[in-house]
Amino acid sequence: VAQTWSVVLPMNHAREYHTATLLQNGNVLVAGGGDNGPLKLNSCEIYDPANNTWTAAAPMICRRGGHTATLMNNGNVLVAGGFGSSGYLDSCEIYNPNNNTWTYAGRMSVPHYGHTATLIPGGAVLITGGFNNNGYTNTCDIFSLGWGVTGSMNATREFHTATLLTNGDVLVAGGSGDLGYLTSCEIYHAGVWTYTGSMSIQRFSHTATKLSNGNVLVTGGAGSNNGYYYWCELFNGSTWSTTGSMISGRLYHTATLLPNNNVLVAGGYNTSTYTNTCEIYNACASPAQPGLISGNLN
């Protein structure tokens, strides 16, 4: 398969800090974000990859950016928190793609921004940490039929990662909080958080991708060390080990598991500028081999 990028039709509205969620029918819901103006957006649109078209969807109830959007087992999308016209948000809403409607979904116990949202076994959505008017938070909320509070993390953190493990537990790694940039990691099991092995370096705004063998690949980010990291690590369920480094250091990037178990890393921020470079991590290669450059975003 040729490793190439193709330009597709642009969205109807420029936006950043938005979300993009793959729906069960194969379309993609893009929601909210900002466009460098004073107000966040409530506009939404749907991309149909089969026809390369964008269609306006019903707007969210609330303007927001930096929120999370989680596809639930019933095919609806839960949008939680973020930042909007009234500041940091605790409000949530649900999109029903069958009738193109948004419904108010209650409030979390505290506002969350820079948080994570993870669909856990049983269909609930776990919200962890973030930032609000009171500073960094370790508060965790859980949504099922409504909102409830679950056990708090041991450390306050934002711009961390949260990864569902093969056994149904959730691994939270790194971030920044009251203790500064973090190497620490903890695991959520049945409402309780327990520290596990720490990463070798402090990271925030990194990525964490579960591979098909159950290991978790962490790439990039930044911390107290100078620059943007190209170093990567693997978590095997209890301990961390180093693996092949990326060609470029980057943060605010994305990492996506491909069907062949390779990981596509795209974009981000590097050396005081945004980058369109991309590279692929070969999970089967020797740890000494870095990912191969795949090309540039157009």
JSON list of N, CA and C in Angstrom, two decimals, residues 225-258:
[
{"chain": "A", "resi": 225, "resn": "ASN", "atom": "N", "xyz": [12.78, 18.61, 30.91]},
{"chain": "A", "resi": 225, "resn": "ASN", "atom": "CA", "xyz": [13.94, 18.60, 30.02]},
{"chain": "A", "resi": 225, "resn": "ASN", "atom": "C", "xyz": [13.69, 19.55, 28.85]},
{"chain": "A", "resi": 226, "resn": "ASN", "atom": "N", "xyz": [14.77, 20.07, 28.28]},
{"chain": "A", "resi": 226, "resn": "ASN", "atom": "CA", "xyz": [14.62, 21.01, 27.18]},
{"chain": "A", "resi": 226, "resn": "ASN", "atom": "C", "xyz": [14.11, 20.30, 25.93]},
{"chain": "A", "resi": 227, "resn": "GLY", "atom": "N", "xyz": [13.29, 21.00, 25.16]},
{"chain": "A", "resi": 227, "resn": "GLY", "atom": "CA", "xyz": [12.87, 20.50, 23.86]},
{"chain": "A", "resi": 227, "resn": "GLY", "atom": "C", "xyz": [11.63, 19.64, 23.92]},
{"chain": "A", "resi": 228, "resn": "TYR", "atom": "N", "xyz": [11.29, 19.09, 22.78]},
{"chain": "A", "resi": 228, "resn": "TYR", "atom": "CA", "xyz": [10.12, 18.24, 22.61]},
{"chain": "A", "resi": 228, "resn": "TYR", "atom": "C", "xyz": [10.61, 16.83, 22.35]},
{"chain": "A", "resi": 229, "resn": "TYR", "atom": "N", "xyz": [10.08, 15.88, 23.07]},
{"chain": "A", "resi": 229, "resn": "TYR", "atom": "CA", "xyz": [10.67, 14.55, 23.12]},
{"chain": "A", "resi": 229, "resn": "TYR", "atom": "C", "xyz": [10.45, 13.75, 21.84]},
{"chain": "A", "resi": 230, "resn": "TYR", "atom": "N", "xyz": [11.47, 13.01, 21.45]},
{"chain": "A", "resi": 230, "resn": "TYR", "atom": "CA", "xyz": [11.32, 11.96, 20.45]},
{"chain": "A", "resi": 230, "resn": "TYR", "atom": "C", "xyz": [11.43, 10.58, 21.09]},
{"chain": "A", "resi": 231, "resn": "TRP", "atom": "N", "xyz": [11.75, 10.54, 22.40]},
{"chain": "A", "resi": 231, "resn": "TRP", "atom": "CA", "xyz": [11.88, 9.28, 23.12]},
{"chain": "A", "resi": 231, "resn": "TRP", "atom": "C", "xyz": [10.52, 8.61, 23.32]},
{"chain": "A", "resi": 232, "resn": "CYS", "atom": "N", "xyz": [10.52, 7.29, 23.26]},
{"chain": "A", "resi": 232, "resn": "CYS", "atom": "CA", "xyz": [9.29, 6.50, 23.40]},
{"chain": "A", "resi": 232, "resn": "CYS", "atom": "C", "xyz": [9.50, 5.38, 24.41]},
{"chain": "A", "resi": 233, "resn": "GLU", "atom": "N", "xyz": [8.41, 4.94, 25.02]},
{"chain": "A", "resi": 233, "resn": "GLU", "atom": "CA", "xyz": [8.47, 3.87, 26.02]},
{"chain": "A", "resi": 233, "resn": "GLU", "atom": "C", "xyz": [7.30, 2.91, 25.83]},
{"chain": "A", "resi": 234, "resn": "LEU", "atom": "N", "xyz": [7.47, 1.69, 26.37]},
{"chain": "A", "resi": 234, "resn": "LEU", "atom": "CA", "xyz": [6.44, 0.67, 26.33]},
{"chain": "A", "resi": 234, "resn": "LEU", "atom": "C", "xyz": [6.09, 0.22, 27.74]},
{"chain": "A", "resi": 235, "resn": "PHE", "atom": "N", "xyz": [4.78, 0.08, 28.01]},
{"chain": "A", "resi": 235, "resn": "PHE", "atom": "CA", "xyz": [4.29, -0.44, 29.29]},
{"chain": "A", "resi": 235, "resn": "PHE", "atom": "C", "xyz": [3.73, -1.83, 29.06]},
{"chain": "A", "resi": 236, "resn": "ASN", "atom": "N", "xyz": [4.19, -2.81, 29.86]},
{"chain": "A", "resi": 236, "resn": "ASN", "atom": "CA", "xyz": [3.78, -4.20, 29.64]},
{"chain": "A", "resi": 236, "resn": "ASN", "atom": "C", "xyz": [2.76, -4.70, 30.66]},
{"chain": "A", "resi": 237, "resn": "GLY", "atom": "N", "xyz": [2.17, -3.78, 31.40]},
{"chain": "A", "resi": 237, "resn": "GLY", "atom": "CA", "xyz": [1.20, -4.15, 32.42]},
{"chain": "A", "resi": 237, "resn": "GLY", "atom": "C", "xyz": [1.68, -3.89, 33.82]},
{"chain": "A", "resi": 238, "resn": "SER", "atom": "N", "xyz": [3.01, -3.75, 33.98]},
{"chain": "A", "resi": 238, "resn": "SER", "atom": "CA", "xyz": [3.56, -3.45, 35.31]},
{"chain": "A", "resi": 238, "resn": "SER", "atom": "C", "xyz": [4.82, -2.60, 35.25]},
{"chain": "A", "resi": 239, "resn": "THR", "atom": "N", "xyz": [5.61, -2.74, 34.18]},
{"chain": "A", "resi": 239, "resn": "THR", "atom": "CA", "xyz": [6.87, -2.02, 34.09]},
{"chain": "A", "resi": 239, "resn": "THR", "atom": "C", "xyz": [7.00, -1.33, 32.75]},
{"chain": "A", "resi": 240, "resn": "TRP", "atom": "N", "xyz": [7.90, -0.33, 32.71]},
{"chain": "A", "resi": 240, "resn": "TRP", "atom": "CA", "xyz": [8.18, 0.45, 31.51]},
{"chain": "A", "resi": 240, "resn": "TRP", "atom": "C", "xyz": [9.55, 0.09, 30.96]},
{"chain": "A", "resi": 241, "resn": "SER", "atom": "N", "xyz": [9.68, 0.10, 29.64]},
{"chain": "A", "resi": 241, "resn": "SER", "atom": "CA", "xyz": [10.97, -0.09, 28.99]},
{"chain": "A", "resi": 241, "resn": "SER", "atom": "C", "xyz": [11.05, 0.85, 27.79]},
{"chain": "A", "resi": 242, "resn": "THR", "atom": "N", "xyz": [12.26, 1.24, 27.42]},
{"chain": "A", "resi": 242, "resn": "THR", "atom": "CA", "xyz": [12.43, 2.13, 26.28]},
{"chain": "A", "resi": 242, "resn": "THR", "atom": "C", "xyz": [12.27, 1.34, 24.99]},
{"chain": "A", "resi": 243, "resn": "THR", "atom": "N", "xyz": [11.87, 2.03, 23.94]},
{"chain": "A", "resi": 243, "resn": "THR", "atom": "CA", "xyz": [11.76, 1.42, 22.62]},
{"chain": "A", "resi": 243, "resn": "THR", "atom": "C", "xyz": [12.29, 2.43, 21.60]},
{"chain": "A", "resi": 244, "resn": "GLY", "atom": "N", "xyz": [12.21, 2.10, 20.32]},
{"chain": "A", "resi": 244, "resn": "GLY", "atom": "CA", "xyz": [12.77, 2.97, 19.30]},
{"chain": "A", "resi": 244, "resn": "GLY", "atom": "C", "xyz": [12.24, 4.39, 19.36]},
{"chain": "A", "resi": 245, "resn": "SER", "atom": "N", "xyz": [13.13, 5.36, 19.19]},
{"chain": "A", "resi": 245, "resn": "SER", "atom": "CA", "xyz": [12.75, 6.77, 19.24]},
{"chain": "A", "resi": 245, "resn": "SER", "atom": "C", "xyz": [12.18, 7.23, 17.92]},
{"chain": "A", "resi": 246, "resn": "MET", "atom": "N", "xyz": [11.31, 8.23, 17.98]},
{"chain": "A", "resi": 246, "resn": "MET", "atom": "CA", "xyz": [10.82, 8.86, 16.76]},
{"chain": "A", "resi": 246, "resn": "MET", "atom": "C", "xyz": [11.94, 9.63, 16.07]},
{"chain": "A", "resi": 247, "resn": "ILE", "atom": "N", "xyz": [11.75, 9.91, 14.82]},
{"chain": "A", "resi": 247, "resn": "ILE", "atom": "CA", "xyz": [12.72, 10.71, 14.08]},
{"chain": "A", "resi": 247, "resn": "ILE", "atom": "C", "xyz": [12.67, 12.17, 14.53]},
{"chain": "A", "resi": 248, "resn": "SER", "atom": "N", "xyz": [11.48, 12.66, 14.84]},
{"chain": "A", "resi": 248, "resn": "SER", "atom": "CA", "xyz": [11.29, 14.05, 15.25]},
{"chain": "A", "resi": 248, "resn": "SER", "atom": "C", "xyz": [10.68, 14.10, 16.64]},
{"chain": "A", "resi": 249, "resn": "GLY", "atom": "N", "xyz": [11.15, 15.06, 17.44]},
{"chain": "A", "resi": 249, "resn": "GLY", "atom": "CA", "xyz": [10.47, 15.33, 18.70]},
{"chain": "A", "resi": 249, "resn": "GLY", "atom": "C", "xyz": [9.17, 16.06, 18.43]},
{"chain": "A", "resi": 250, "resn": "ARG", "atom": "N", "xyz": [8.14, 15.79, 19.25]},
{"chain": "A", "resi": 250, "resn": "ARG", "atom": "CA", "xyz": [6.84, 16.42, 19.01]},
{"chain": "A", "resi": 250, "resn": "ARG", "atom": "C", "xyz": [5.95, 16.30, 20.23]},
{"chain": "A", "resi": 251, "resn": "LEU", "atom": "N", "xyz": [5.04, 17.26, 20.40]},
{"chain": "A", "resi": 251, "resn": "LEU", "atom": "CA", "xyz": [3.95, 17.17, 21.35]},
{"chain": "A", "resi": 251, "resn": "LEU", "atom": "C", "xyz": [2.69, 17.73, 20.68]},
{"chain": "A", "resi": 252, "resn": "TYR", "atom": "N", "xyz": [1.55, 17.52, 21.31]},
{"chain": "A", "resi": 252, "resn": "TYR", "atom": "CA", "xyz": [0.25, 17.88, 20.73]},
{"chain": "A", "resi": 252, "resn": "TYR", "atom": "C", "xyz": [0.01, 17.12, 19.41]},
{"chain": "A", "resi": 253, "resn": "HIS", "atom": "N", "xyz": [0.64, 15.98, 19.24]},
{"chain": "A", "resi": 253, "resn": "HIS", "atom": "CA", "xyz": [0.49, 15.18, 18.05]},
{"chain": "A", "resi": 253, "resn": "HIS", "atom": "C", "xyz": [-0.60, 14.12, 18.28]},
{"chain": "A", "resi": 254, "resn": "THR", "atom": "N", "xyz": [-0.82, 13.27, 17.28]},
{"chain": "A", "resi": 254, "resn": "THR", "atom": "CA", "xyz": [-1.73, 12.14, 17.43]},
{"chain": "A", "resi": 254, "resn": "THR", "atom": "C", "xyz": [-0.98, 10.85, 17.12]},
{"chain": "A", "resi": 255, "resn": "ALA", "atom": "N", "xyz": [-1.49, 9.75, 17.66]},
{"chain": "A", "resi": 255, "resn": "ALA", "atom": "CA", "xyz": [-0.92, 8.43, 17.39]},
{"chain": "A", "resi": 255, "resn": "ALA", "atom": "C", "xyz": [-2.08, 7.46, 17.23]},
{"chain": "A", "resi": 256, "resn": "THR", "atom": "N", "xyz": [-2.12, 6.77, 16.09]},
{"chain": "A", "resi": 256, "resn": "THR", "atom": "CA", "xyz": [-3.26, 5.92, 15.74]},
{"chain": "A", "resi": 256, "resn": "THR", "atom": "C", "xyz": [-2.79, 4.52, 15.40]},
{"chain": "A", "resi": 257, "resn": "LEU", "atom": "N", "xyz": [-3.39, 3.51, 16.04]},
{"chain": "A", "resi": 257, "resn": "LEU", "atom": "CA", "xyz": [-3.06, 2.12, 15.73]},
{"chain": "A", "resi": 257, "resn": "LEU", "atom": "C", "xyz": [-3.68, 1.74, 14.39]},
{"chain": "A", "resi": 258, "resn": "LEU", "atom": "N", "xyz": [-2.84, 1.24, 13.49]},
{"chain": "A", "resi": 258, "resn": "LEU", "atom": "CA", "xyz": [-3.29, 0.81, 12.18]},
{"chain": "A", "resi": 258, "resn": "LEU", "atom": "C", "xyz": [-3.65, -0.68, 12.19]}
]
